[in-house]
Amino acid sequence: MAAEQLKDTTKVVDGVTVHFHRNEVVIVGAGGAGMRAAIEAAEQAGTGAVIDVVTKLYPTRSHTGAAQGGMAAALANVEDDNWEWHTYDTVKGGDYLVDQDSAEILAKEAIEAVLDLENMGLPFNRTPEGKIDQRRFGGHTREHGKAPVRRACYAADRTGHMILQTLYQNCVKHNIRFFNEYYALDVSFVEVDGVKRPAAVIAYELKTGDLHVFQGKSFVFATGGFGKVFKTTSNAHTLTGDGVGIIWRNGLPLEDMEFFQFHPTGLAGLGILLTEGARGEGAILRNDSGERFMERYAPTIKDLAPRDIVARSMVQEVLEGRGAGPHKDYVYLDCTHLGAEVLETKLPDITEFARTYLGVDPVTEPVPVYPTAHYAMGGIPTNNDAEVLLNDDEDIVPGLYAAGECACVSVHGSNRLGTNSLLDINVFGKRAGRSAVKYAKTADFVDLPADPDAFVRQLVANLRSTDAEQHTESVAEIRKELQETMDTNVQVFRTEETLNEATRVVHELRERYRNVHVHDKGYRYNTELLEAIELGFLLDLAEVVTYTALNRKESRGGHMRDDYPKRDDENWMHHTMAYLTGDRTSADPADHITLGQKPVRMTHYVPQERKY
């Protein structure tokens, strides 16, 4: 895997300059999972190897940097802990839809993952003895649920930011080759001996408007989530599900898309995240009368219950008239008793956010908060080695891997515990990089289609389709209506009626999207064109989320059906697999989406009622 194997060529196709690159390992996405995969791939490949990373953003702008509170690992630096308790919490927190062998891997390898980052130079907070400090986080307990435990390793409330910076510095050390501000448009799949394999990733370079074809042996998708299907979200504007959408359009399945997490403490009306670490340090949720209402919903661990339980409890308080503010539409996060020193040293970012965006000082007054769309538990299905699955039977797509929020291992089940996301990207990002190199060392390159220019021509035609003068629809207006209907109908509480309404609106918006118009006719830094492409992925994924939610007639984790309020293990203890199989012009998703199911893998933990 030496640099001299690279063969970069250029040609002009239909007036667009197209660059062809060839490398053995190509990673799409440069957040935490992508960069951790790149580092592992570089180390496994050896001296002289070149790893390509195609990234929509400059790496240190990736959304991993927004993660605040910490990264779970049973180090037992502050109090007694072990990986089995962490496994149990992950399984129970995910409402038993977690694949338990995957949870065991996550919890066992968490300790090494934290130490890897420490050895790379990450500045964790320290105990007086100099060990990595740890704090409490929602859903993490000792002795299988008896009491909260200090398990989250953290760097103030900037843990994700520190991880991102540390990983990037180590990527530079390993001479990772970044293609910054290259937007992945599609993957070319080729059938080889009856087996579907990826041949190349095609990307649009923002700076020049050129197209780039990255041919490889192994491809790792680490493209993040798709929270921008919702209006109120903690997700950055760039989290539009591009990688997940590309996989979907190419006929591969998506898993458990109905499960989307709503983080309890978003700034009211804005969705900007206030870390769960605040509650880990002792902050309290209160209703309009000042009552610590989580004592009623989770008497044992109160404000540190899993996120789905806390989010529902907050919404319930508002629905029953105990909300705060002039419109009674939020609750309070009370940090006033923590003191200025704790807030300024351990929680500086959330303190600044509250002051900047709401004009509220957490040192002296409670902060208005309400649940915000935060994390997709579902995504591209993979096994424990990060290999992408082809079907319900868990056959794999050779040479294709996924890690991070875009992937579904499934280690989060129907509800992810806080701090397990930063852990996930490091554990399974590392596994993806290792698997990709192992495969590339023995595999051959897949030839591009017989007429690769035809594939590129189709992409160019798709890009130019927005130029038509008769097209009058606005990207911004369609996106606004999509996000509003998802907030109204597919948020914390759902019913058949609201999901049918969302389905109807999404179909209408898809029809209007066919006539979307982009005014900028150029290709260099055409952000308007980019937003139009992103909107297409958002519409696709909104439909899948809504249809799979309509199909699952029970309540579990992040999926709460008011018309089916109980968890139903007899009929629904399985993963949902969704496939695009027909013409998407139909108003009925059943005409073009086929649903399958995959069993939940269990080892030690039998599903029980979730009591906290």
Coordinates of C-alpha atoms in Angstrom, one line a residue:
M1 CA 0.0 0.0 0.0
A2 CA 2.6 2.5 -1.1
A3 CA 2.1 6.0 -2.5
E4 CA 3.5 5.1 -5.9
Q5 CA 0.3 3.1 -6.5
L6 CA -1.7 6.3 -6.8
K7 CA -2.7 7.2 -10.4
D8 CA -4.4 10.6 -10.8
T9 CA -5.7 11.5 -14.2
T10 CA -8.0 14.2 -15.5
K11 CA -10.5 14.5 -18.4
V12 CA -13.4 16.7 -19.5
V13 CA -16.9 15.2 -19.6
D14 CA -19.7 17.3 -21.0
G15 CA -17.9 20.5 -20.2
V16 CA -17.1 19.5 -16.6
T17 CA -13.5 18.7 -15.6
V18 CA -13.4 15.2 -13.9
H19 CA -10.4 14.0 -11.9
F20 CA -9.8 10.3 -11.4
H21 CA -7.9 9.1 -8.3
R22 CA -6.9 5.6 -7.3
N23 CA -6.1 4.5 -3.8
E24 CA -6.7 1.4 -1.8
V25 CA -8.6 2.9 1.2
V26 CA -11.0 5.8 0.7
I27 CA -12.8 7.3 3.8
V28 CA -15.8 9.5 3.3
G29 CA -16.2 11.9 6.2
A30 CA -13.7 13.5 8.6
G31 CA -15.5 13.7 11.9
G32 CA -14.4 11.5 14.9
A33 CA -15.3 8.2 13.2
G34 CA -13.7 9.0 9.9
M35 CA -10.4 10.3 11.4
R36 CA -10.2 7.5 13.9
A37 CA -10.6 5.1 11.0
A38 CA -7.9 6.9 9.0
I39 CA -5.4 6.8 11.9
E40 CA -6.0 3.0 12.4
A41 CA -5.8 2.4 8.6
A42 CA -2.5 4.3 8.4
E43 CA -1.1 2.3 11.3
Q44 CA -2.2 -1.0 10.0
A45 CA -1.2 -0.3 6.4
G46 CA 2.4 0.5 7.4
T47 CA 5.1 2.9 6.1
G48 CA 4.4 4.6 2.8
A49 CA 0.7 4.0 2.8
V50 CA -1.6 6.8 1.7
I51 CA -5.1 7.0 3.1
D52 CA -7.6 9.3 1.3
V53 CA -10.2 11.1 3.3
V54 CA -13.0 12.9 1.3
T55 CA -14.7 15.4 3.5
K56 CA -17.6 17.8 3.1
L57 CA -16.1 20.1 5.8
Y58 CA -12.6 21.1 6.9
P59 CA -12.0 18.2 9.5
T60 CA -12.0 20.4 12.6
R61 CA -15.4 21.8 11.7
S62 CA -17.0 18.4 11.8
H63 CA -20.0 17.9 14.2
T64 CA -18.1 15.7 16.6
G65 CA -16.7 19.0 17.9
A66 CA -20.2 19.9 19.2
A67 CA -20.3 17.0 21.6
Q68 CA -19.8 18.4 25.1
G69 CA -20.2 16.1 28.0
G70 CA -17.8 13.1 27.9
M71 CA -16.9 9.6 26.7
A72 CA -17.9 6.6 28.8
A73 CA -15.4 4.0 29.9
A74 CA -15.3 1.9 33.1
L75 CA -11.9 3.1 34.2
A76 CA -12.9 3.1 37.9
N77 CA -10.7 6.1 38.5
V78 CA -13.2 7.8 40.9
E79 CA -15.3 5.0 42.1
D80 CA -15.8 1.2 41.6
D81 CA -16.9 0.3 38.1
N82 CA -16.5 -2.4 35.5
W83 CA -17.3 -3.0 31.8
E84 CA -20.1 -5.5 32.5
W85 CA -22.1 -2.8 34.3
H86 CA -21.5 -0.5 31.4
T87 CA -22.8 -3.2 29.0
Y88 CA -25.9 -3.7 31.1
D89 CA -26.6 0.1 31.1
T90 CA -26.2 0.2 27.3
V91 CA -28.6 -2.7 26.8
K92 CA -31.2 -1.4 29.2
G93 CA -30.8 2.2 28.1
G94 CA -31.4 1.1 24.5
D95 CA -34.7 -0.6 25.7
Y96 CA -33.3 -4.0 24.9
L97 CA -33.1 -3.5 21.2
V98 CA -29.3 -3.4 21.5
D99 CA -27.3 -6.3 19.9
Q100 CA -25.7 -7.4 23.2
D101 CA -22.5 -8.8 21.7
S102 CA -21.9 -5.3 20.2
A103 CA -22.6 -3.7 23.5
E104 CA -20.0 -6.0 25.1
I105 CA -17.4 -4.9 22.5
L106 CA -18.2 -1.2 23.1
A107 CA -17.9 -1.5 26.9
K108 CA -14.8 -3.7 26.9
E109 CA -12.9 -1.7 24.3
A110 CA -13.9 1.6 25.8
I111 CA -11.0 1.6 28.2
E112 CA -8.4 1.1 25.5
A113 CA -10.2 3.8 23.4
V114 CA -9.8 6.4 26.1
L115 CA -6.2 5.4 26.7
D116 CA -5.5 5.7 23.0
L117 CA -6.8 9.3 23.0
E118 CA -4.8 10.1 26.2
N119 CA -1.6 8.7 24.5
M120 CA -2.4 10.8 21.4
G121 CA -2.4 13.9 23.6
L122 CA -6.0 14.6 24.6
P123 CA -6.1 16.9 27.6
F124 CA -8.7 15.2 29.8
N125 CA -9.7 16.7 33.2
R126 CA -7.7 15.2 36.0
T127 CA -8.3 14.1 39.6
P128 CA -6.0 15.4 42.3
E129 CA -4.0 12.2 41.9
G130 CA -3.5 13.0 38.2
K131 CA -5.8 10.3 36.8
I132 CA -8.4 11.0 34.2
D133 CA -11.4 12.4 36.0
Q134 CA -14.9 11.0 35.6
R135 CA -18.4 12.3 36.2
R136 CA -22.0 11.0 36.2
F137 CA -24.1 10.8 33.1
G138 CA -27.7 9.8 32.3
G139 CA -28.4 6.0 32.4
H140 CA -24.9 5.0 33.7
T141 CA -25.1 3.0 36.9
R142 CA -23.1 0.7 39.2
E143 CA -24.2 -2.8 40.2
H144 CA -26.7 -3.1 37.4
G145 CA -28.9 -0.1 38.2
K146 CA -28.5 0.4 41.9
A147 CA -27.1 4.0 41.8
P148 CA -25.5 6.5 39.4
V149 CA -21.8 6.0 38.7
R150 CA -19.0 8.3 37.6
R151 CA -18.1 6.8 34.2
A152 CA -17.8 9.7 31.8
C153 CA -14.2 10.8 31.0
Y154 CA -14.3 14.5 30.0
A155 CA -12.5 17.6 29.0
A156 CA -14.6 20.3 30.6
D157 CA -17.7 20.5 28.4
R158 CA -15.7 20.5 25.2
T159 CA -14.9 16.8 25.0
G160 CA -15.9 16.4 21.4
H161 CA -14.0 19.4 20.4
M162 CA -10.8 18.1 22.1
I163 CA -11.3 14.7 20.5
L164 CA -11.6 16.2 17.0
Q165 CA -8.5 18.4 17.5
T166 CA -6.5 15.5 18.8
L167 CA -7.5 13.1 16.0
Y168 CA -6.8 15.7 13.4
Q169 CA -3.3 16.4 14.8
N170 CA -2.6 12.6 14.7
C171 CA -3.9 12.4 11.1
V172 CA -1.4 15.1 10.1
K173 CA 1.3 13.0 11.9
H174 CA 0.3 10.0 9.8
N175 CA 0.3 12.0 6.5
I176 CA -3.4 11.3 5.9
R177 CA -4.4 12.8 2.5
F178 CA -7.5 15.1 3.0
F179 CA -9.7 16.3 0.3
N180 CA -11.4 19.2 2.1
E181 CA -14.7 20.6 1.0
Y182 CA -15.4 17.7 -1.4
Y183 CA -19.1 16.7 -1.3
A184 CA -19.8 13.0 -2.0
L185 CA -22.6 12.7 -4.6
D186 CA -22.8 9.0 -5.2
V187 CA -21.1 5.6 -5.2
S188 CA -20.5 3.5 -8.3
F189 CA -21.4 -0.1 -7.5
V190 CA -20.4 -3.0 -9.8
E191 CA -21.4 -6.6 -9.7
V192 CA -18.4 -8.9 -9.6
D193 CA -19.0 -12.6 -9.9
G194 CA -22.6 -12.0 -8.7
V195 CA -21.5 -10.0 -5.7
K196 CA -22.3 -6.2 -5.4
R197 CA -19.1 -4.2 -4.7
P198 CA -18.3 -0.5 -4.5
A199 CA -15.9 0.7 -7.3
A200 CA -15.6 4.4 -6.7
V201 CA -17.0 7.5 -4.8
I202 CA -17.9 10.5 -6.9
A203 CA -17.5 13.9 -5.2
Y204 CA -18.1 17.6 -6.1
E205 CA -15.2 19.9 -5.3
L206 CA -16.6 23.2 -4.0
K207 CA -13.6 25.4 -4.8
T208 CA -13.4 24.5 -8.5
G209 CA -16.8 23.0 -9.4
D210 CA -14.9 19.9 -10.7
L211 CA -16.0 16.3 -10.1
H212 CA -13.6 13.8 -8.6
V213 CA -13.9 10.0 -9.0
F214 CA -12.1 8.2 -6.1
Q215 CA -11.5 4.6 -7.1
G216 CA -10.6 2.2 -4.3
K217 CA -10.6 -1.3 -2.8
S218 CA -12.1 -0.4 0.5
F219 CA -14.5 2.4 1.3
V220 CA -15.4 3.6 4.8
F221 CA -18.6 5.8 5.3
A222 CA -18.4 8.1 8.3
T223 CA -20.7 10.9 7.2
G224 CA -22.7 11.6 10.4
G225 CA -26.3 12.0 11.1
F226 CA -29.4 13.7 9.5
G227 CA -30.9 15.8 12.3
K228 CA -31.7 18.6 9.9
V229 CA -34.9 16.7 8.9
F230 CA -36.2 18.4 12.0
K231 CA -36.5 22.2 12.7
T232 CA -35.6 22.1 16.4
T233 CA -32.3 20.3 16.5
S234 CA -28.9 20.3 18.1
N235 CA -27.4 19.3 14.7
A236 CA -25.3 21.6 12.5
H237 CA -26.7 22.7 9.2
T238 CA -24.4 20.2 7.4
L239 CA -25.9 17.1 9.0
T240 CA -28.2 16.3 6.1
G241 CA -27.7 12.5 5.9
D242 CA -25.7 12.5 2.6
G243 CA -23.9 9.2 3.2
V244 CA -27.0 7.4 4.5
G245 CA -29.0 8.7 1.6
I246 CA -26.4 7.6 -1.0
I247 CA -26.5 4.0 0.5
W248 CA -30.3 4.1 0.4
R249 CA -30.5 5.2 -3.2
N250 CA -28.2 2.4 -4.2
G251 CA -30.6 -0.3 -3.0
L252 CA -28.8 -1.2 0.2
P253 CA -30.9 -1.4 3.5
L254 CA -31.2 1.1 6.3
E255 CA -31.7 -0.2 9.8
D256 CA -34.0 1.1 12.7
M257 CA -34.6 4.4 11.1
E258 CA -37.7 5.0 13.3
F259 CA -35.6 5.6 16.3
F260 CA -34.4 9.2 16.7
Q261 CA -33.2 10.6 20.0
F262 CA -34.5 13.9 21.3
H263 CA -32.0 15.3 23.8
P264 CA -33.8 16.7 26.8
T265 CA -31.8 19.9 27.3
G266 CA -31.8 22.1 24.2
L267 CA -32.1 25.8 24.7
A268 CA -35.8 26.5 24.5
G269 CA -36.9 27.7 21.1
L270 CA -33.4 27.2 19.6
G271 CA -32.4 23.6 20.1
I272 CA -28.8 24.5 20.9
L273 CA -27.4 21.8 23.1
L274 CA -26.7 22.1 26.9
T275 CA -24.7 19.0 27.8
E276 CA -26.1 16.3 30.0
G277 CA -22.8 16.8 31.9
A278 CA -24.6 19.7 33.7
R279 CA -27.0 17.2 35.3
G280 CA -24.0 14.9 35.8
E281 CA -22.5 17.8 37.9
G282 CA -25.8 18.1 39.8
A283 CA -28.0 20.4 37.8
I284 CA -31.8 19.8 38.4
L285 CA -34.8 20.0 36.0
R286 CA -37.7 21.9 37.5
N287 CA -41.2 22.8 36.3
D288 CA -42.9 26.2 36.6
S289 CA -43.6 25.7 40.4
G290 CA -40.0 24.8 41.0
E291 CA -40.7 21.1 41.6
R292 CA -37.9 18.6 40.8
F293 CA -40.3 16.6 38.7
M294 CA -38.0 13.8 37.7
E295 CA -38.4 12.4 41.2
R296 CA -41.8 11.3 40.1
Y297 CA -40.7 9.7 36.8
A298 CA -37.4 8.1 37.8
P299 CA -37.2 8.0 41.6
T300 CA -33.8 6.2 41.8
I301 CA -31.6 8.2 39.5
K302 CA -34.0 11.2 38.9
D303 CA -32.5 13.7 36.4
L304 CA -29.9 11.2 35.3
A305 CA -32.4 8.8 33.7
P306 CA -31.8 7.9 30.0
R307 CA -32.6 10.6 27.6
D308 CA -35.7 9.2 26.1
I309 CA -37.3 9.0 29.6
V310 CA -36.2 12.5 30.6
A311 CA -37.4 14.0 27.2
R312 CA -40.8 12.4 27.5
S313 CA -41.1 13.5 31.1
M314 CA -40.3 17.1 30.2
V315 CA -42.9 17.1 27.3
Q316 CA -45.5 15.5 29.7
E317 CA -45.0 18.4 32.2
V318 CA -45.6 20.9 29.5
L319 CA -48.7 19.0 28.1
E320 CA -50.2 18.8 31.6
G321 CA -49.8 22.6 32.2
R322 CA -46.8 22.7 34.4
G323 CA -44.5 24.2 31.8
A324 CA -42.7 27.6 32.4
G325 CA -42.5 30.9 30.6
P326 CA -45.2 33.1 29.1
H327 CA -46.5 30.3 26.9
K328 CA -45.9 27.5 29.4
D329 CA -43.9 25.7 26.7
Y330 CA -40.6 24.7 28.4
V331 CA -39.1 23.7 31.7
Y332 CA -36.0 24.9 33.6
L333 CA -32.5 23.5 34.1
D334 CA -31.4 24.8 37.4
C335 CA -27.7 25.2 37.9
T336 CA -27.7 28.0 40.4
H337 CA -26.7 25.8 43.4
L338 CA -23.6 24.5 41.6
G339 CA -21.8 27.8 42.0
A340 CA -19.8 30.0 39.7
E341 CA -16.6 28.1 40.0
V342 CA -18.1 24.8 38.8
L343 CA -20.0 26.4 35.9
E344 CA -17.0 28.5 34.7
T345 CA -14.4 25.6 35.0
K346 CA -16.3 22.4 34.3
L347 CA -19.2 23.8 32.2
P348 CA -17.9 26.9 30.5
D349 CA -19.5 26.4 27.1
I350 CA -23.1 25.9 28.3
T351 CA -22.7 28.9 30.6
E352 CA -21.7 31.0 27.6
F353 CA -24.4 29.6 25.4
A354 CA -27.2 30.5 27.9
R355 CA -25.8 34.0 28.3
T356 CA -25.3 34.6 24.6
Y357 CA -28.4 33.1 23.1
L358 CA -31.1 33.6 25.8
G359 CA -29.6 36.3 27.9
V360 CA -29.8 34.1 31.0
D361 CA -27.0 33.7 33.5
P362 CA -26.9 30.1 34.8
V363 CA -25.0 31.2 37.9
T364 CA -28.0 33.2 39.2
E365 CA -31.1 32.0 37.3
P366 CA -32.5 28.8 35.8
V367 CA -32.2 28.2 32.0
P368 CA -35.2 27.5 29.8
V369 CA -34.8 24.1 28.1
Y370 CA -36.9 21.8 25.9
P371 CA -36.1 18.5 24.0
T372 CA -34.2 18.9 20.7
A373 CA -33.6 16.4 17.8
H374 CA -30.2 15.1 18.6
Y375 CA -29.1 11.7 17.3
A376 CA -30.1 9.0 14.9
M377 CA -29.9 5.5 16.4
G378 CA -30.6 4.0 12.9
G379 CA -28.6 4.2 9.8
I380 CA -26.4 2.0 7.5
P381 CA -26.5 -1.6 9.0
T382 CA -23.1 -3.1 9.9
N383 CA -21.7 -6.0 11.8
N384 CA -19.1 -5.7 14.6
D385 CA -16.3 -5.3 12.2
A386 CA -18.0 -2.3 10.6
E387 CA -18.8 -4.3 7.4
V388 CA -22.0 -3.0 5.7
L389 CA -24.8 -5.5 5.5
L390 CA -26.5 -6.4 2.2
N391 CA -29.7 -7.9 3.6
D392 CA -31.7 -9.3 6.5
D393 CA -29.5 -12.4 6.6
E394 CA -26.4 -10.2 7.4
D395 CA -24.5 -11.0 4.2
I396 CA -21.9 -8.3 3.7
V397 CA -21.0 -5.9 0.8
P398 CA -17.3 -6.7 0.3
G399 CA -15.1 -3.6 0.6
L400 CA -17.8 -1.3 2.2
Y401 CA -17.7 -0.2 5.8
A402 CA -19.5 2.4 8.0
A403 CA -18.9 3.9 11.4
G404 CA -20.3 6.6 13.7
E405 CA -23.7 8.1 13.6
C406 CA -24.3 7.1 10.0
A407 CA -24.0 3.5 10.9
C408 CA -26.2 1.1 12.9
V409 CA -24.2 -1.7 14.6
S410 CA -26.7 -1.8 16.6
V411 CA -25.0 -0.7 19.8
H412 CA -27.5 2.0 20.8
G413 CA -30.8 0.0 20.1
S414 CA -33.8 2.3 20.4
N415 CA -32.1 4.9 22.7
R416 CA -28.5 5.9 23.0
L417 CA -27.0 6.6 26.4
G418 CA -25.1 9.9 26.7
T419 CA -21.3 9.6 26.2
N420 CA -21.7 6.4 24.2
S421 CA -21.6 8.3 20.9
L422 CA -18.0 9.6 21.4
L423 CA -17.2 6.1 22.5
D424 CA -18.9 4.6 19.4
I425 CA -16.9 6.7 16.9
N426 CA -13.6 5.7 18.5
V427 CA -14.3 2.0 19.1
F428 CA -16.0 1.3 15.7
G429 CA -14.1 3.9 13.8
K430 CA -10.9 2.1 14.8
R431 CA -12.5 -1.3 13.8
A432 CA -13.6 0.1 10.5
G433 CA -10.1 1.3 9.7
R434 CA -8.6 -2.0 10.6
S435 CA -11.1 -4.0 8.6
A436 CA -10.7 -1.8 5.5
V437 CA -7.0 -2.3 5.4
K438 CA -7.2 -6.0 6.1
Y439 CA -9.6 -6.3 3.1
A440 CA -7.5 -4.0 0.8
K441 CA -4.4 -6.1 1.4
T442 CA -5.9 -9.1 -0.3
A443 CA -8.5 -7.6 -2.7
D444 CA -8.2 -6.4 -6.2
F445 CA -9.5 -3.1 -7.5
V446 CA -13.0 -3.2 -8.9
D447 CA -13.0 -1.9 -12.5
L448 CA -15.2 1.1 -13.1
P449 CA -18.3 0.5 -15.2
A450 CA -17.6 -0.2 -18.9
D451 CA -18.5 3.4 -19.7
P452 CA -17.5 5.4 -16.5
D453 CA -18.1 8.7 -18.4
A454 CA -21.8 7.7 -18.7
F455 CA -22.0 7.6 -15.0
V456 CA -20.4 11.0 -14.7
R457 CA -22.7 12.4 -17.4
Q458 CA -25.7 11.3 -15.5
L459 CA -24.4 13.1 -12.4
V460 CA -23.7 16.2 -14.4
A461 CA -27.3 16.1 -15.9
N462 CA -28.7 15.8 -12.4
L463 CA -26.8 18.8 -11.2
R464 CA -27.9 20.8 -14.3
S465 CA -31.5 19.8 -13.9
T466 CA -32.0 22.7 -11.4
D467 CA -31.1 25.2 -14.1
A468 CA -34.4 24.9 -15.9
E469 CA -36.1 28.3 -16.0
Q470 CA -39.6 26.8 -15.8
H471 CA -38.7 25.4 -12.3
T472 CA -40.0 27.8 -9.6
E473 CA -39.8 26.0 -6.3
S474 CA -37.5 27.3 -3.5
V475 CA -35.1 25.1 -1.7
A476 CA -35.4 27.1 1.5
E477 CA -39.2 27.0 1.5
I478 CA -39.4 23.2 0.9
R479 CA -36.8 22.6 3.6
K480 CA -38.7 24.9 6.0
E481 CA -42.0 23.0 5.4
L482 CA -40.3 19.6 5.8
Q483 CA -38.7 20.5 9.1
E484 CA -41.9 22.0 10.5
T485 CA -44.0 19.0 9.6
M486 CA -41.4 16.6 11.1
D487 CA -41.3 18.7 14.3
T488 CA -45.1 18.7 14.5
N489 CA -45.8 15.1 13.6
V490 CA -42.7 12.9 14.2
Q491 CA -41.1 14.3 17.3
V492 CA -41.1 13.0 20.9
F493 CA -44.7 11.7 20.7
R494 CA -46.2 10.1 17.6
T495 CA -49.5 8.6 16.5
E496 CA -50.8 7.0 13.4
E497 CA -52.7 10.2 12.6
T498 CA -49.6 12.4 12.9
L499 CA -47.4 10.0 11.0
N500 CA -49.9 9.7 8.1
E501 CA -50.0 13.5 8.0
A502 CA -46.2 13.7 7.8
T503 CA -46.2 11.0 5.0
R504 CA -48.7 13.1 3.0
V505 CA -46.7 16.3 3.4
V506 CA -43.3 14.7 2.6
H507 CA -44.8 13.2 -0.6
E508 CA -46.1 16.6 -1.7
L509 CA -42.7 18.2 -0.9
R510 CA -41.0 15.5 -3.0
E511 CA -43.2 16.3 -5.9
R512 CA -42.4 20.0 -5.5
Y513 CA -38.7 19.2 -5.3
R514 CA -38.8 18.0 -8.9
N515 CA -39.3 21.6 -9.8
V516 CA -36.8 23.2 -7.5
H517 CA -34.8 26.1 -9.0
V518 CA -31.2 27.1 -8.3
H519 CA -30.5 30.7 -9.4
D520 CA -26.7 30.4 -9.3
K521 CA -25.6 28.8 -12.6
G522 CA -22.0 28.5 -11.7
Y523 CA -20.2 25.5 -10.1
R524 CA -17.6 27.2 -7.9
Y525 CA -18.7 27.4 -4.3
N526 CA -22.3 27.0 -5.4
T527 CA -23.7 26.6 -1.9
E528 CA -27.2 27.0 -3.3
L529 CA -26.7 24.0 -5.5
L530 CA -25.3 22.1 -2.6
E531 CA -28.3 22.9 -0.4
A532 CA -30.6 21.6 -3.2
I533 CA -28.7 18.3 -3.3
E534 CA -28.8 18.0 0.5
L535 CA -32.6 18.7 0.5
G536 CA -33.1 15.7 -1.8
F537 CA -31.4 13.4 0.8
L538 CA -33.4 15.0 3.7
L539 CA -36.7 14.3 1.9
D540 CA -35.6 10.7 1.2
L541 CA -34.7 10.1 4.9
A542 CA -37.7 11.8 6.3
E543 CA -39.9 9.4 4.3
V544 CA -38.0 6.4 5.7
V545 CA -38.1 7.6 9.3
T546 CA -41.9 8.3 9.0
Y547 CA -42.7 5.1 7.3
T548 CA -40.8 2.8 9.6
A549 CA -42.3 4.7 12.6
L550 CA -45.7 4.1 11.2
N551 CA -44.9 0.4 10.8
R552 CA -43.7 -0.1 14.4
K553 CA -46.9 -0.4 16.4
E554 CA -45.3 -0.2 19.9
S555 CA -43.4 2.3 22.0
R556 CA -39.7 1.7 22.6
G557 CA -36.9 4.0 23.4
G558 CA -36.9 7.1 21.3
H559 CA -40.0 5.9 19.4
M560 CA -43.1 6.8 21.5
R561 CA -46.5 6.0 20.0
D562 CA -49.3 7.5 22.0
D563 CA -51.7 5.0 20.3
Y564 CA -49.5 2.1 21.2
P565 CA -48.0 3.2 24.5
K566 CA -46.6 -0.1 25.7
R567 CA -43.4 -2.0 24.6
D568 CA -44.3 -5.2 22.8
D569 CA -41.5 -7.7 23.0
E570 CA -43.6 -10.5 21.6
N571 CA -44.2 -8.8 18.2
W572 CA -41.5 -6.1 17.9
M573 CA -38.3 -7.5 19.5
H574 CA -36.5 -7.1 16.1
H575 CA -34.6 -4.6 14.0
T576 CA -36.4 -2.9 11.1
M577 CA -34.7 -3.2 7.8
A578 CA -35.9 -0.8 5.0
Y579 CA -35.1 -1.2 1.3
L580 CA -35.8 1.2 -1.6
T581 CA -37.4 -1.1 -4.2
G582 CA -39.7 0.9 -6.4
D583 CA -40.7 4.2 -8.1
R584 CA -40.6 7.0 -5.6
T585 CA -43.3 9.0 -7.4
S586 CA -46.1 7.0 -5.6
A587 CA -47.8 8.8 -2.6
D588 CA -47.9 5.5 -0.7
P589 CA -44.4 4.6 0.6
A590 CA -45.4 0.9 0.6
D591 CA -45.2 1.0 -3.2
H592 CA -41.4 1.7 -3.1
I593 CA -40.2 0.8 0.4
T594 CA -40.0 -2.8 1.4
L595 CA -39.5 -3.7 5.1
G596 CA -37.7 -6.6 6.5
Q597 CA -36.5 -7.5 9.9
K598 CA -33.4 -8.8 11.6
P599 CA -33.3 -10.5 15.0
V600 CA -31.8 -8.8 18.1
R601 CA -28.7 -10.7 19.2
M602 CA -28.9 -11.4 23.0
T603 CA -26.2 -12.8 25.3
H604 CA -26.9 -12.3 29.0
Y605 CA -29.7 -9.8 29.5
V606 CA -33.4 -10.8 29.2
P607 CA -35.7 -7.9 28.4
Q608 CA -37.2 -6.4 31.6
E609 CA -39.3 -3.4 32.5
R610 CA -37.1 -0.3 32.6
K611 CA -37.3 1.1 36.1
Y612 CA -35.0 3.9 37.2

